XYZ file of C-alpha atoms in Angstrom:
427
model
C -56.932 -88.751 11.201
C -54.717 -88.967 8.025
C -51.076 -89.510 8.348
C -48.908 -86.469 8.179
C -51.599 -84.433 6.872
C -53.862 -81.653 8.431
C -57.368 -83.003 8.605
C -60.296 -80.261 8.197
C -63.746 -79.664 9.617
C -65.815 -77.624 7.304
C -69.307 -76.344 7.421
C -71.548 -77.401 4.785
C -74.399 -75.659 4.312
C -74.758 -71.615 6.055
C -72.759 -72.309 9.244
C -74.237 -72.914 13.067
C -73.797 -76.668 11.748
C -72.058 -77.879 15.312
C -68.408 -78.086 13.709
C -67.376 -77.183 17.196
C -68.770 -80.305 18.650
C -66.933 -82.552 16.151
C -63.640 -80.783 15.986
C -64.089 -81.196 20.331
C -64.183 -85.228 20.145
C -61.579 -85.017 17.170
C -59.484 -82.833 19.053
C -58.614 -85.882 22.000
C -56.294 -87.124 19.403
C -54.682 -84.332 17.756
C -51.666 -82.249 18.398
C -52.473 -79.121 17.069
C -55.773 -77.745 16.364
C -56.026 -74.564 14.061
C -58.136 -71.992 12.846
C -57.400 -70.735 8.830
C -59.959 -67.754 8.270
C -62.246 -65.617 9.658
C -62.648 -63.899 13.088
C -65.075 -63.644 16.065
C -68.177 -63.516 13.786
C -67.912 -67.722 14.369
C -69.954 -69.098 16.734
C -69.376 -72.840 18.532
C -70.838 -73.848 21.902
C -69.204 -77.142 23.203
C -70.969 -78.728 25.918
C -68.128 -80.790 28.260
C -69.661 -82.201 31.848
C -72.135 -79.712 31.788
C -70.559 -77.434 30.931
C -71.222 -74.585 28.062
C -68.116 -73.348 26.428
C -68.902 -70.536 24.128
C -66.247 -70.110 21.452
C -65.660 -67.265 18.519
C -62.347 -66.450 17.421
C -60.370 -69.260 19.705
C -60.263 -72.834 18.055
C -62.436 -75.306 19.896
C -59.788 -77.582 20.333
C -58.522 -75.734 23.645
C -61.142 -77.759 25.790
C -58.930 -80.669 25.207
C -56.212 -79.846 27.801
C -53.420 -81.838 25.853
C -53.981 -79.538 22.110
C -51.817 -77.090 20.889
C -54.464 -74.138 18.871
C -53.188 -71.629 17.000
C -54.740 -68.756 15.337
C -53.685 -68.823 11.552
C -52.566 -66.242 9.000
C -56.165 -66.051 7.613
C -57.889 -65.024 10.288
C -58.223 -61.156 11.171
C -57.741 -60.906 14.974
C -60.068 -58.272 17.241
C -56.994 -58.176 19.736
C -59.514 -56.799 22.690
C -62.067 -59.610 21.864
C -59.350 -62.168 21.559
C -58.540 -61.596 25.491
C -62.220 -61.128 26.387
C -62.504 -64.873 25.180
C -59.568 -66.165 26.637
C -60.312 -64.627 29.979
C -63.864 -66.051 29.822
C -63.101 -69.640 28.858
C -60.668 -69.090 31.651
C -62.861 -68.255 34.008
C -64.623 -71.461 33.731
C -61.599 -73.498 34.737
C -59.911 -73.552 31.502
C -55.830 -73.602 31.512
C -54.806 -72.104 28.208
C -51.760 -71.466 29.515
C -48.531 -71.865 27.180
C -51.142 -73.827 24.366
C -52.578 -71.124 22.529
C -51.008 -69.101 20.037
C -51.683 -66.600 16.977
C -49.943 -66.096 13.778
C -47.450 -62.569 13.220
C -49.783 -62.397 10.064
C -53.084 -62.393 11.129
C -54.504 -58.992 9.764
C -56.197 -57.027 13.025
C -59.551 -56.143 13.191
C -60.219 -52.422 15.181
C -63.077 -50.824 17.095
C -63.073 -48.086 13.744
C -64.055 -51.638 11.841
C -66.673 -52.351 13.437
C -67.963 -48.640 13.129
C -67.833 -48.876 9.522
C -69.220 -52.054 9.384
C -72.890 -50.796 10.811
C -72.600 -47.659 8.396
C -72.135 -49.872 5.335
C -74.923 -51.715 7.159
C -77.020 -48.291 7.201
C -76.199 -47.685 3.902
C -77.769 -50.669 2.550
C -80.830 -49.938 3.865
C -83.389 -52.825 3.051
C -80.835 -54.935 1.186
C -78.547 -54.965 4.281
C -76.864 -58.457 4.108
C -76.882 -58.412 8.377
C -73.200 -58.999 9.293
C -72.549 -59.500 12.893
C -71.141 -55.953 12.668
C -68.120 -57.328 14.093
C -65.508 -55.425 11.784
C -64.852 -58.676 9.718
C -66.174 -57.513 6.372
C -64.107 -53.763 6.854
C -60.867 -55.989 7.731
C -60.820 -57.933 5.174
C -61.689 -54.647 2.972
C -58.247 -53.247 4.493
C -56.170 -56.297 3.688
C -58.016 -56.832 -0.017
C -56.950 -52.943 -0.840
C -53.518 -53.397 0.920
C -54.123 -50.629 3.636
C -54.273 -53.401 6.948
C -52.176 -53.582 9.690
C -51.007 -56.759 10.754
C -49.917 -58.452 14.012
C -46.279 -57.728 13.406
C -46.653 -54.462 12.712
C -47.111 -53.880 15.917
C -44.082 -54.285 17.496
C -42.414 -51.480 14.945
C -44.540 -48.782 16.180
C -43.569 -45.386 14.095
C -44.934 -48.023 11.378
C -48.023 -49.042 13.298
C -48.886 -45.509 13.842
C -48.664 -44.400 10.589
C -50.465 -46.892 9.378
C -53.297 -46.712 11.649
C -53.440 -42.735 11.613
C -53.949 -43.416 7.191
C -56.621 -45.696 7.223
C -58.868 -44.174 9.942
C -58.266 -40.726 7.944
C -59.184 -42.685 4.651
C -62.560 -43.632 6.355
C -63.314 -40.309 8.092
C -63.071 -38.939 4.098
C -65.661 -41.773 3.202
C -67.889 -41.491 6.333
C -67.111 -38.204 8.179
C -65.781 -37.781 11.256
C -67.286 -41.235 13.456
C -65.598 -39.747 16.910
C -62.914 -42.316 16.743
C -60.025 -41.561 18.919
C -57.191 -42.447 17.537
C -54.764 -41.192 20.165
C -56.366 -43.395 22.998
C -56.380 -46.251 20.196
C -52.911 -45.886 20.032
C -51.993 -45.894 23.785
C -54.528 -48.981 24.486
C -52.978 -50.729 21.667
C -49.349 -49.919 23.152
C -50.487 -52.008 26.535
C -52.160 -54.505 24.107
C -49.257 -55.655 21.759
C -47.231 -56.555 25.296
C -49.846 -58.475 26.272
C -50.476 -59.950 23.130
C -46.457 -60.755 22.587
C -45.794 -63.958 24.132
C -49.133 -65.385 22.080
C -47.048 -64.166 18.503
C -45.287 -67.078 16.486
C -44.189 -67.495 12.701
C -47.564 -69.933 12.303
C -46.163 -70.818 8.635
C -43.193 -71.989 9.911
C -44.360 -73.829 13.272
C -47.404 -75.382 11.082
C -44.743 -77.113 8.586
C -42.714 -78.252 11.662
C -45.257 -80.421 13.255
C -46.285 -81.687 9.752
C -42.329 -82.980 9.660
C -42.439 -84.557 12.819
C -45.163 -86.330 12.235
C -47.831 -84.283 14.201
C -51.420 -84.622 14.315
C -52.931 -81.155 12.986
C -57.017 -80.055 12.393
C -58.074 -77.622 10.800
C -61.683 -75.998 12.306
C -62.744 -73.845 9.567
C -65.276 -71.284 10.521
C -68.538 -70.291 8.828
C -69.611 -72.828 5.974
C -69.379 -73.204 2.629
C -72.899 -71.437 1.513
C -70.884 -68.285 3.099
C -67.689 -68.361 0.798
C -66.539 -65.184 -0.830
C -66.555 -66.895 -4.048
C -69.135 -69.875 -3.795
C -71.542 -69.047 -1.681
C -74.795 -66.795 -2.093
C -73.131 -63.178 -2.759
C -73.563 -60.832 -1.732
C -74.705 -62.674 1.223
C -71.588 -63.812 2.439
C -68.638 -63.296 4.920
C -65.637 -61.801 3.354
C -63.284 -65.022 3.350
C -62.713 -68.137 1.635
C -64.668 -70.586 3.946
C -64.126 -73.983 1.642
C -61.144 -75.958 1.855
C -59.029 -73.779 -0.542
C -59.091 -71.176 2.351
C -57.548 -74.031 4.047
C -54.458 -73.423 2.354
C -54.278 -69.529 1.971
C -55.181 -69.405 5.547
C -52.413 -70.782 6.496
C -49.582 -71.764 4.050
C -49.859 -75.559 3.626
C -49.874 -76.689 0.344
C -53.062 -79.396 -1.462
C -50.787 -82.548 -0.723
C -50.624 -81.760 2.984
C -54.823 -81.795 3.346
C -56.062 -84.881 4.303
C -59.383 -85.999 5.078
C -62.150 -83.167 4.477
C -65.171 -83.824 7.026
C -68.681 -81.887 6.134
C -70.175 -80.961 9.066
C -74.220 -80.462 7.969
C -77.121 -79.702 10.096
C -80.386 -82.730 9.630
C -82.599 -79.647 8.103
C -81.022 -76.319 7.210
C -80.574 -72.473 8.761
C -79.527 -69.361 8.130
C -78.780 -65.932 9.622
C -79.233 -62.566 8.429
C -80.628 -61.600 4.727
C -79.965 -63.733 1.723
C -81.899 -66.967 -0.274
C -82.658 -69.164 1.340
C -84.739 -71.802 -0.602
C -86.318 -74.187 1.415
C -86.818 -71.420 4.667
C -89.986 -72.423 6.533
C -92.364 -68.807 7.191
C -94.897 -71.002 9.065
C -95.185 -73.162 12.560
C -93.174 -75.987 11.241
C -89.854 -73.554 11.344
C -91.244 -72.192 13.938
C -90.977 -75.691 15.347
C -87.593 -76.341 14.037
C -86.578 -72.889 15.950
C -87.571 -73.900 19.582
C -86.763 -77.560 19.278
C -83.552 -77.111 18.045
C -82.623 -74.249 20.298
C -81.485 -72.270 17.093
C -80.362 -68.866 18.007
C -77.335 -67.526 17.457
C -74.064 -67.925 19.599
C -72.549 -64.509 18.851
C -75.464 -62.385 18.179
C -78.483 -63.910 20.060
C -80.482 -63.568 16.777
C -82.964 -65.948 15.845
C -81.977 -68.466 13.059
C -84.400 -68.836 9.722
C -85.266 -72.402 9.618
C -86.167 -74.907 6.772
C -85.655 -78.433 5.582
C -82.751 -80.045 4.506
C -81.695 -78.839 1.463
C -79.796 -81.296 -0.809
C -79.173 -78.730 -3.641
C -77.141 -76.758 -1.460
C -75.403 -80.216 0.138
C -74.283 -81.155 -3.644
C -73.325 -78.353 -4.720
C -70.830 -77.873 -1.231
C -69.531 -81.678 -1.611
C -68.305 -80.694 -4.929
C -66.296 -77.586 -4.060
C -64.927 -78.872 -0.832
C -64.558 -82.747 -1.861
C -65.736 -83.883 1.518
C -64.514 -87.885 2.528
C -67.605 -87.962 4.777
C -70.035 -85.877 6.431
C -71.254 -85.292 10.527
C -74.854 -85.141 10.516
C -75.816 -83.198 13.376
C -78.651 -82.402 15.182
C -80.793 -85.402 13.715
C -82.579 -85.864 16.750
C -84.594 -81.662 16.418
C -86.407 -84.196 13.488
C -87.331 -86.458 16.684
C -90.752 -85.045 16.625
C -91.777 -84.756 12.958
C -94.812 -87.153 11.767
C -93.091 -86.154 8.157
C -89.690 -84.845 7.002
C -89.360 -83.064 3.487
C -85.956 -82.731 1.816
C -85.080 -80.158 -1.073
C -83.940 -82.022 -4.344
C -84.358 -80.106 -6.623
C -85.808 -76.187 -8.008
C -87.994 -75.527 -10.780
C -87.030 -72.078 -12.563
C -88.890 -70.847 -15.270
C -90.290 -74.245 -15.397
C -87.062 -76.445 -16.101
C -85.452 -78.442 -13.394
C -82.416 -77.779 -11.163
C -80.386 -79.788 -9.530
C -77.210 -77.548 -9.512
C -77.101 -74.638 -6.975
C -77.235 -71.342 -9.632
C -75.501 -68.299 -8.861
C -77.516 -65.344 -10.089
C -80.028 -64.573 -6.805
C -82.589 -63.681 -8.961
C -83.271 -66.853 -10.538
C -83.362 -68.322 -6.789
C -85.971 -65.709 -5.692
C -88.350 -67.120 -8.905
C -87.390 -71.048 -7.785
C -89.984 -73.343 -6.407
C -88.308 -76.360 -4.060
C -88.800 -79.802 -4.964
C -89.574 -82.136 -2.036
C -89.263 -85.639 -1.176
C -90.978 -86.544 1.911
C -90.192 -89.029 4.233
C -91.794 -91.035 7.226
C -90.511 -89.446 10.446
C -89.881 -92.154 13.156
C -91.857 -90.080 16.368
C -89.222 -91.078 19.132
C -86.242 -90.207 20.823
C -82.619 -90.460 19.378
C -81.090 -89.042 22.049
C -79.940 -92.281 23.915
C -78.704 -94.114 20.853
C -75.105 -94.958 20.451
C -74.652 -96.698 17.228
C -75.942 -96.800 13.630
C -77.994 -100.105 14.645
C -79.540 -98.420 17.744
C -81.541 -95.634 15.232
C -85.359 -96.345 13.983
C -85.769 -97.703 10.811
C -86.917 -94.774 9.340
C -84.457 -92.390 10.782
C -81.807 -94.992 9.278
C -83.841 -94.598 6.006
C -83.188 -90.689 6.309
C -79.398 -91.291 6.808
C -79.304 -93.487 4.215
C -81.099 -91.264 1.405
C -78.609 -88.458 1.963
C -75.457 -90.588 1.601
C -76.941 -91.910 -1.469
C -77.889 -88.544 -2.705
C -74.809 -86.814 -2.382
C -72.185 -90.025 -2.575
C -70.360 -89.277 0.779
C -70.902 -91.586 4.007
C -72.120 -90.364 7.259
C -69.164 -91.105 9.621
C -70.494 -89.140 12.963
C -74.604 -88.329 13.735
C -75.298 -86.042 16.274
C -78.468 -86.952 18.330
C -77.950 -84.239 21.442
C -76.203 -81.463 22.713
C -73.297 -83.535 24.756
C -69.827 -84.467 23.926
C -71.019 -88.091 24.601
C -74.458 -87.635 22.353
C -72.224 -88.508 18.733
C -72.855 -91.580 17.394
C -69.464 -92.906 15.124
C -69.691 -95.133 12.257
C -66.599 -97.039 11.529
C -66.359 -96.944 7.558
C -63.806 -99.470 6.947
C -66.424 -102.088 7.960
């Protein structure tokens, strides 16, 4: 962990990398852990003792009994989900008691959100970009046009209530009338901000504090790079900044407070919803990919697309985010390959890429360049250092660190807390 400096876990490629994993094992020596953007559209499952911990909107760090996690400024808070998880994660033996908090600025998401999120959906038609439909997108709409109510707003609630009463009638003259009853809203949310009150802190202000004294503070970002309002494959993105510089305007730190920058990227590549995806697999081997790897989706249920690992696309996200090293997770789904193809470059209209281009339709004309590799036909799953792995899975490590010029410091080879393999750098 750097000293006196957040350190952040970022997702690579098109999220469902395992950051959740990592920022659990990280977590055992930090202070605070802290979420910057996004809302319960994330999806982590941390696997402690047997145990599966499903996490959206709460930081992973709050299986590590000793962490402070807080909910920062960036993210836009479902306040009815936000218990729903806490009470679950509870339920499972969890104390979260007086260690979990959420910023006075988070921007909330509400049930009329979520509404309009599956009519912009419908709208779409065949070019839908398949959100969760979890009112993310809408949020951040409110907050981008200056019409979104915040956490603090409400404990001031002739403001609240004005507030909320304009922006449902602003969407009832864009949609019609969606039955949305905003006089039981405003009773449930009455009972809500109570309950919701002793969670509320100035997040700015505590964040910088434990910075002072010397605390230990991660950063779990949520979604991945390939996602990014302004980087990643747009339309076909959430509705935040998902690299590091969301980092910062999630939550009010400045560049000299980030530290170290760790990629977390999947051994071959997926996806959810609509949107390029290059080097997707349409035939058995994704298929293959699918089952082994178990790839289906936290917060939806929905299938994952599937492909090989895309180096393109790892580049291209090591440049924007400036990663110090990389997890590699999930190497051992490539356990049972005879062959493993990576992406590493595209031909479009017959000249070679190696950048990651932004206009979609000169991805939908690109053919994928592959390298293939010898696969190593064993299991992974009991190794527990670098020296342990098969020569050719070593091979496979190897050629991404030298393709993108970042080390592998952590390789996942199972589902378990205990299943990471570290690699100590400085040697």
């Amino acid at each position: 962990m750097a000293d006196n400096k957040v350190s952040v876990v970022l997702g690579t490629q098109w999220g469902d990398e395992g950051k959740g994993k990592l920022v659990d094992i990280l977590a055992k020596d930090v202070d605070v852990c802290v979420r910057c953007q996004g809302g319960n559209n994330a999806g982590h499952t941390i696997v402690v003792d047997g145990v599966k911990y499903a996490f959206h909107m709460l930081p992973s760090g709050l299986v590590n009994l000793k962490c402070v996690s807080v909910i920062g400024s960036g993210v836009v808070v479902h306040v009815p989900s936000f218990f729903k998880e806490l009470e679950e994660l509870e339920a499972q033996g969890l104390d979260c008691d007086g260690r979990l908090f959420i910023s006075d600025r988070c921007h909330l998401v509400f049930d009329f959100h979520q509404i309009v999120d599956g009519l912009k959906e419908g709208e779409l038609g065949r070019g839908s970009i398949g959100t969760t439909k979890k009112g993310i997108g809408p949020a951040y709409s409110s907050k981008a046009s200056r019409s979104g109510i915040r956490v603090h707003h409400l404990y001031h609630p002739a403001e609240f209530e004005k507030r909320l009463r304009t922006i449902v009638a602003a969407r009832y003259r864009r949609y019609g009338d969606f039955g949305y009853d905003v006089e039981e809203e405003l009773k449930r949310y009455q009972k809500l901000a109570e309950r919701l009150r002793p969670f509320v802190i100035d997040s700015v202000e505590f964040l910088h504090k434990e910075l002072r004294a010397g605390k230990r503070i991660l950063v779990e970002g949520a979604n991945a790079l390939m996602l990014d309002i302004d980087f990643g494959t747009y339309p076909y993105v959430t509705s935040s900044s998902t690299g590091v510089g969301g980092v910062c305007t999630g939550l009010g730190i400045p560049p000299t407070k980030v530290g170290e920058v760790i990629g977390v990227a999947k051994a071959y590549t997926t996806r959810v919803g609509g949107g390029p995806f290059p080097s997707e697999l349409l035939d058995e081997v994704g298929q293959k990919l699918r089952d082994v790897g178990a790839e289906y989706g936290v917060t939806t249920g929905r299938p994952r697309r599937c492909g090989w690992l895309d180096l393109v696309v790892l580049r291209y996200s090591t440049m924007i985010n400036g990663y110090t090293s990389i997890n590699l997770t999930k190497l051992d789904v490539l356990d049972v390959f005879d062959e493993i193809k990576v992406a590493v470059s595209y031909t479009i209209d017959g000249k070679e890429v190696t950048a990651f281009p932004a206009d979609l339709d000169d991805l939908a004309t690109a053919t994928v360049n592959y390298v293939t590799l010898p696969g190593w036909k064993q299991s992974i799953s009991k190794c527990r250092s670098f020296a342990e792995l098969p020569e050719n899975c070593q091979k496979y490590v190897r050629f991404i660190e030298q393709d993108i010029g970042v080390p592998v410091q952590w390789i996942g080879v199972g589902a378990g807390r205990e299943e990471m393999i570290s690699i100590d750098l400085a040697n």
